[in-house]
mmCIF file of C-alpha atoms and ligand atoms in Angstrom:
data_model
loop_
_atom_site.group_PDB
_atom_site.id
_atom_site.type_symbol
_atom_site.label_atom_id
_atom_site.label_comp_id
_atom_site.label_asym_id
_atom_site.label_seq_id
_atom_site.Cartn_x
_atom_site.Cartn_y
_atom_site.Cartn_z
ATOM 1 C CA MET A 199 0.000 0.000 0.000
ATOM 2 C CA VAL A 200 1.321 3.451 -0.839
ATOM 3 C CA HIS A 201 0.292 6.301 1.397
ATOM 4 C CA ILE A 202 -0.449 8.990 -1.197
ATOM 5 C CA ASP A 203 -1.898 8.932 -4.702
ATOM 6 C CA GLU A 204 0.005 8.968 -8.025
ATOM 7 C CA ALA A 205 -0.189 12.737 -8.597
ATOM 8 C CA ALA A 206 1.067 13.398 -5.086
ATOM 9 C CA ILE A 207 3.905 10.886 -5.539
ATOM 10 C CA ALA A 208 4.932 12.675 -8.736
ATOM 11 C CA ALA A 209 4.862 16.016 -6.895
ATOM 12 C CA VAL A 210 7.095 14.659 -4.125
ATOM 13 C CA GLY A 211 9.532 13.276 -6.721
ATOM 14 C CA ARG A 212 9.750 16.661 -8.469
ATOM 15 C CA LEU A 213 10.444 18.331 -5.137
ATOM 16 C CA PHE A 214 13.306 15.909 -4.423
ATOM 17 C CA LYS A 215 14.739 16.541 -7.887
ATOM 18 C CA ASP A 216 14.513 20.328 -7.409
ATOM 19 C CA GLN A 217 15.953 20.436 -3.895
ATOM 20 C CA VAL A 218 18.448 17.573 -3.586
ATOM 21 C CA PRO A 219 21.638 17.757 -5.679
ATOM 22 C CA GLU A 220 22.489 14.772 -7.888
ATOM 23 C CA ASN A 221 24.660 12.042 -6.350
ATOM 24 C CA SER A 222 23.665 12.867 -2.786
ATOM 25 C CA VAL A 223 23.759 10.528 0.196
ATOM 26 C CA VAL A 224 20.143 10.559 1.379
ATOM 27 C CA LEU A 225 18.338 9.421 4.526
ATOM 28 C CA ASP A 226 14.660 8.541 4.132
ATOM 29 C CA LEU A 227 13.572 8.983 7.735
ATOM 30 C CA MET A 228 10.330 7.183 8.699
ATOM 31 C CA SER A 229 10.668 5.008 5.624
ATOM 32 C CA SER A 230 8.452 2.241 4.247
ATOM 33 C CA TRP A 231 7.725 0.480 0.907
ATOM 34 C CA ARG A 232 8.499 3.463 -1.270
ATOM 35 C CA SER A 233 10.662 6.575 -1.033
ATOM 36 C CA HIS A 234 9.143 8.218 -4.161
ATOM 37 C CA TRP A 235 12.635 9.024 -5.487
ATOM 38 C CA PRO A 236 12.491 10.154 -9.158
ATOM 39 C CA ALA A 237 14.011 7.580 -11.524
ATOM 40 C CA ASP A 238 15.760 10.285 -13.563
ATOM 41 C CA HIS A 239 17.677 11.772 -10.615
ATOM 42 C CA ALA A 240 20.898 10.001 -9.596
ATOM 43 C CA LYS A 241 21.662 9.501 -5.918
ATOM 44 C CA LYS A 242 24.816 8.059 -4.411
ATOM 45 C CA ARG A 243 23.166 6.074 -1.635
ATOM 46 C CA MET A 244 19.868 6.012 0.207
ATOM 47 C CA VAL A 245 19.363 4.702 3.722
ATOM 48 C CA GLY A 246 15.881 4.081 5.120
ATOM 49 C CA LEU A 247 15.014 4.258 8.796
ATOM 50 C CA GLY A 248 11.610 3.072 9.938
ATOM 51 C CA LEU A 249 9.678 0.650 12.067
ATOM 52 C CA ASN A 250 9.193 -2.231 9.634
ATOM 53 C CA GLN A 251 12.103 -4.138 8.102
ATOM 54 C CA VAL A 252 9.878 -6.185 5.760
ATOM 55 C CA GLU A 253 8.413 -3.028 4.232
ATOM 56 C CA MET A 254 11.816 -1.385 3.819
ATOM 57 C CA GLN A 255 13.277 -4.517 2.196
ATOM 58 C CA GLU A 256 10.611 -4.147 -0.520
ATOM 59 C CA ASN A 257 11.645 -0.535 -1.146
ATOM 60 C CA PRO A 258 13.554 -0.394 -4.462
ATOM 61 C CA ASP A 259 15.206 2.945 -3.638
ATOM 62 C CA LEU A 260 16.969 1.853 -0.464
ATOM 63 C CA ASP A 261 20.568 0.623 -0.341
ATOM 64 C CA GLU A 262 20.310 -0.042 3.388
ATOM 65 C CA SER A 263 17.554 -0.095 5.993
ATOM 66 C CA VAL A 264 17.609 0.395 9.732
ATOM 67 C CA VAL A 265 14.806 -0.412 12.168
ATOM 68 C CA HIS A 266 14.675 2.294 14.809
ATOM 69 C CA ASP A 267 11.850 3.997 16.704
ATOM 70 C CA VAL A 268 12.624 7.709 16.904
ATOM 71 C CA ASN A 269 9.928 8.235 19.523
ATOM 72 C CA VAL A 270 11.504 5.694 21.871
ATOM 73 C CA ASN A 271 15.017 6.930 21.100
ATOM 74 C CA PRO A 272 15.384 10.148 19.091
ATOM 75 C CA VAL A 273 19.169 9.640 18.837
ATOM 76 C CA LEU A 274 19.686 8.589 15.215
ATOM 77 C CA PRO A 275 22.202 5.749 14.737
ATOM 78 C CA PHE A 276 24.371 7.647 12.242
ATOM 79 C CA ASP A 277 27.613 9.640 12.361
ATOM 80 C CA ASP A 278 27.700 13.431 12.479
ATOM 81 C CA GLU A 279 27.509 15.119 9.077
ATOM 82 C CA SER A 280 27.069 11.866 7.164
ATOM 83 C CA PHE A 281 24.115 12.812 4.881
ATOM 84 C CA ASP A 282 23.574 15.409 2.153
ATOM 85 C CA ALA A 283 19.784 15.258 2.477
ATOM 86 C CA VAL A 284 17.184 13.987 4.939
ATOM 87 C CA LEU A 285 13.563 13.379 3.919
ATOM 88 C CA ILE A 286 10.487 12.841 6.083
ATOM 89 C CA THR A 287 7.600 12.022 3.779
ATOM 90 C CA VAL A 288 3.959 11.880 4.944
ATOM 91 C CA SER A 289 5.065 10.794 8.430
ATOM 92 C CA ALA A 290 5.893 13.866 10.567
ATOM 93 C CA GLN A 291 2.465 13.630 12.222
ATOM 94 C CA TYR A 292 3.661 10.581 14.172
ATOM 95 C CA LEU A 293 6.635 12.281 15.853
ATOM 96 C CA THR A 294 6.142 12.588 19.596
ATOM 97 C CA LYS A 295 9.586 14.201 20.180
ATOM 98 C CA PRO A 296 9.842 16.276 17.010
ATOM 99 C CA ILE A 297 12.346 18.844 18.238
ATOM 100 C CA GLU A 298 14.764 16.193 19.530
ATOM 101 C CA THR A 299 14.369 14.317 16.239
ATOM 102 C CA PHE A 300 14.925 17.478 14.171
ATOM 103 C CA LYS A 301 18.057 18.306 16.249
ATOM 104 C CA GLN A 302 19.346 14.853 15.351
ATOM 105 C CA VAL A 303 18.630 15.546 11.684
ATOM 106 C CA SER A 304 20.762 18.660 12.005
ATOM 107 C CA ARG A 305 23.577 16.652 13.625
ATOM 108 C CA ILE A 306 23.726 14.035 10.844
ATOM 109 C CA LEU A 307 23.394 16.517 7.943
ATOM 110 C CA ARG A 308 26.439 18.034 6.335
ATOM 111 C CA PRO A 309 26.503 21.870 6.512
ATOM 112 C CA GLY A 310 24.343 23.115 3.652
ATOM 113 C CA GLY A 311 22.516 19.768 3.535
ATOM 114 C CA VAL A 312 18.802 19.880 2.843
ATOM 115 C CA PHE A 313 15.967 18.719 5.099
ATOM 116 C CA ILE A 314 12.604 18.159 3.384
ATOM 117 C CA VAL A 315 9.447 17.423 5.363
ATOM 118 C CA SER A 316 6.465 16.819 3.118
ATOM 119 C CA PHE A 317 2.957 15.870 4.132
ATOM 120 C CA SER A 318 -0.595 15.522 2.973
ATOM 121 C CA ASN A 319 -3.851 15.630 4.859
ATOM 122 C CA ARG A 320 -3.977 11.836 5.163
ATOM 123 C CA MET A 321 -3.086 10.217 8.467
ATOM 124 C CA PHE A 322 -4.006 7.459 10.865
ATOM 125 C CA PRO A 323 -5.809 9.746 13.311
ATOM 126 C CA THR A 324 -5.280 7.476 16.279
ATOM 127 C CA LYS A 325 -1.492 7.630 15.778
ATOM 128 C CA ALA A 326 -1.034 11.295 14.849
ATOM 129 C CA VAL A 327 -0.168 13.698 17.658
ATOM 130 C CA LEU A 328 -3.073 15.806 18.916
ATOM 131 C CA ILE A 329 -1.679 19.159 17.754
ATOM 132 C CA TRP A 330 -1.396 17.768 14.196
ATOM 133 C CA ARG A 331 -4.914 16.334 14.234
ATOM 134 C CA ASN A 332 -6.344 19.608 15.468
ATOM 135 C CA SER A 333 -4.475 21.805 12.951
ATOM 136 C CA THR A 334 -5.404 22.972 9.488
ATOM 137 C CA ASP A 335 -3.031 22.392 6.553
ATOM 138 C CA ARG A 336 -1.692 25.934 7.051
ATOM 139 C CA GLY A 337 -1.271 25.252 10.752
ATOM 140 C CA ARG A 338 0.730 22.096 9.960
ATOM 141 C CA ILE A 339 3.087 24.111 7.750
ATOM 142 C CA ASP A 340 3.613 26.510 10.668
ATOM 143 C CA LEU A 341 4.083 23.607 13.044
ATOM 144 C CA VAL A 342 6.799 21.930 10.952
ATOM 145 C CA GLY A 343 8.531 25.301 10.451
ATOM 146 C CA THR A 344 8.375 25.845 14.201
ATOM 147 C CA TYR A 345 9.961 22.428 14.821
ATOM 148 C CA MET A 346 12.793 23.456 12.478
ATOM 149 C CA GLU A 347 13.231 26.837 14.179
ATOM 150 C CA ALA A 348 13.214 25.226 17.599
ATOM 151 C CA ALA A 349 15.874 22.734 16.479
ATOM 152 C CA GLU A 350 17.917 25.918 15.872
ATOM 153 C CA ASN A 351 20.410 24.920 13.214
ATOM 154 C CA PHE A 352 18.283 25.197 10.081
ATOM 155 C CA GLU A 353 18.220 28.261 7.847
ATOM 156 C CA GLY A 354 16.257 29.414 4.823
ATOM 157 C CA ILE A 355 13.100 27.684 6.052
ATOM 158 C CA GLU A 356 10.576 27.704 3.197
ATOM 159 C CA ALA A 357 7.194 26.155 2.646
ATOM 160 C CA SER A 358 5.344 25.363 -0.511
ATOM 161 C CA PHE A 359 2.356 23.617 -2.013
ATOM 162 C CA VAL A 360 4.031 21.240 -4.425
ATOM 163 C CA ASN A 361 1.251 19.688 -6.535
ATOM 164 C CA ALA A 362 1.202 20.605 -10.218
ATOM 165 C CA ASP A 363 -1.273 23.424 -10.842
ATOM 166 C CA THR A 364 -2.216 21.957 -14.222
ATOM 167 C CA SER A 365 -4.724 19.527 -12.729
ATOM 168 C CA PRO A 366 -6.739 19.485 -9.539
ATOM 169 C CA PRO A 367 -4.801 17.417 -7.015
ATOM 170 C CA ASP A 368 -6.401 14.551 -5.143
ATOM 171 C CA ASP A 369 -3.975 14.433 -2.218
ATOM 172 C CA PRO A 370 -2.537 17.885 -1.571
ATOM 173 C CA ILE A 371 1.181 17.824 -0.800
ATOM 174 C CA TYR A 372 2.823 20.531 1.266
ATOM 175 C CA ALA A 373 6.530 20.704 1.945
ATOM 176 C CA VAL A 374 8.638 22.590 4.438
ATOM 177 C CA PHE A 375 12.336 22.566 3.647
ATOM 178 C CA SER A 376 15.498 24.173 4.961
ATOM 179 C CA ARG A 377 19.270 23.759 4.999
ATOM 180 C CA LYS A 378 21.651 23.059 7.794
ATOM 181 C CA ALA A 379 23.522 26.235 8.673
ATOM 182 C CA HIS A 380 27.264 26.436 8.060
ATOM 183 C CA ALA A 381 29.288 26.888 11.250
ATOM 184 C CA GLY A 382 30.144 30.439 12.311
HETATM 185 C C1 SAM B 288 2.459 6.865 6.391
HETATM 186 S S1 SAM B 288 3.893 5.850 6.408
HETATM 187 C C2 SAM B 288 4.932 6.728 5.274
HETATM 188 C C3 SAM B 288 6.045 5.920 4.759
HETATM 189 C C4 SAM B 288 6.924 6.580 3.699
HETATM 190 N N1 SAM B 288 7.706 7.678 4.252
HETATM 191 C C5 SAM B 288 6.139 7.035 2.481
HETATM 192 O O1 SAM B 288 6.346 8.165 2.027
HETATM 193 O O2 SAM B 288 5.343 6.272 1.936
HETATM 194 C C6 SAM B 288 4.550 6.217 8.016
HETATM 195 C C7 SAM B 288 5.892 5.564 8.289
HETATM 196 O O3 SAM B 288 6.466 6.142 9.432
HETATM 197 C C8 SAM B 288 7.211 5.177 10.112
HETATM 198 N N2 SAM B 288 7.187 5.530 11.524
HETATM 199 C C9 SAM B 288 6.085 5.808 12.274
HETATM 200 N N3 SAM B 288 6.454 6.070 13.541
HETATM 201 C C10 SAM B 288 7.810 5.947 13.585
HETATM 202 C C11 SAM B 288 8.762 6.074 14.618
HETATM 203 N N4 SAM B 288 8.371 6.368 15.852
HETATM 204 N N5 SAM B 288 10.074 5.878 14.327
HETATM 205 C C12 SAM B 288 10.453 5.574 13.072
HETATM 206 N N6 SAM B 288 9.593 5.439 12.037
HETATM 207 C C13 SAM B 288 8.286 5.619 12.291
HETATM 208 C C14 SAM B 288 6.497 3.849 9.867
HETATM 209 O O4 SAM B 288 7.450 2.800 9.806
HETATM 210 C C15 SAM B 288 5.794 4.071 8.543
HETATM 211 O O5 SAM B 288 6.467 3.403 7.526
#
């Protein structure tokens, strides 16, 4: 089962192509069956981190997968500055320690590395945190931007509605993205 429809998947892929340089080392955080990586955009390596090894083994984009619950332990099992890009796709609503998790994303990103959090309005309501459930789409954009600000080391925080405007979208896709600040 994929978690968003075809048009939304295409929109996410375009966003990755626009924001992540070719031949990057990428972490798909909160990963599953698919990472929605565009076929025409080369990457050096992609690691998935999620709850379900079976799902991640089916994911054709992943070179490696790690089972790890970021809510139980926000400390990500990766070296400092080891990724060029970190993606959280249609999953941020399940983070119960988002600021700790986002601080970890900053630690493992190289300076200038990109962090892309994209989301739709779909969710398992019983699993999503209350503030997410009770927000509007605009409120969720603010919330993710606030997580990034609170994590302190991200700059150039931007948000956008990423669906093509040529056809009415089924699943809307919003993205908040930023870059890890360079030291000094
Ligand atoms: C809606 S799915 C999205 C999967 C994938 N990112 C995608 O775009 O299709 C939510 C994913 O978040 C992962 N997840 C949920 N809670 C998590 C946690 N506490 N730690 C790590 N991964 C988590 C699950 O393994 C699940 O695959």
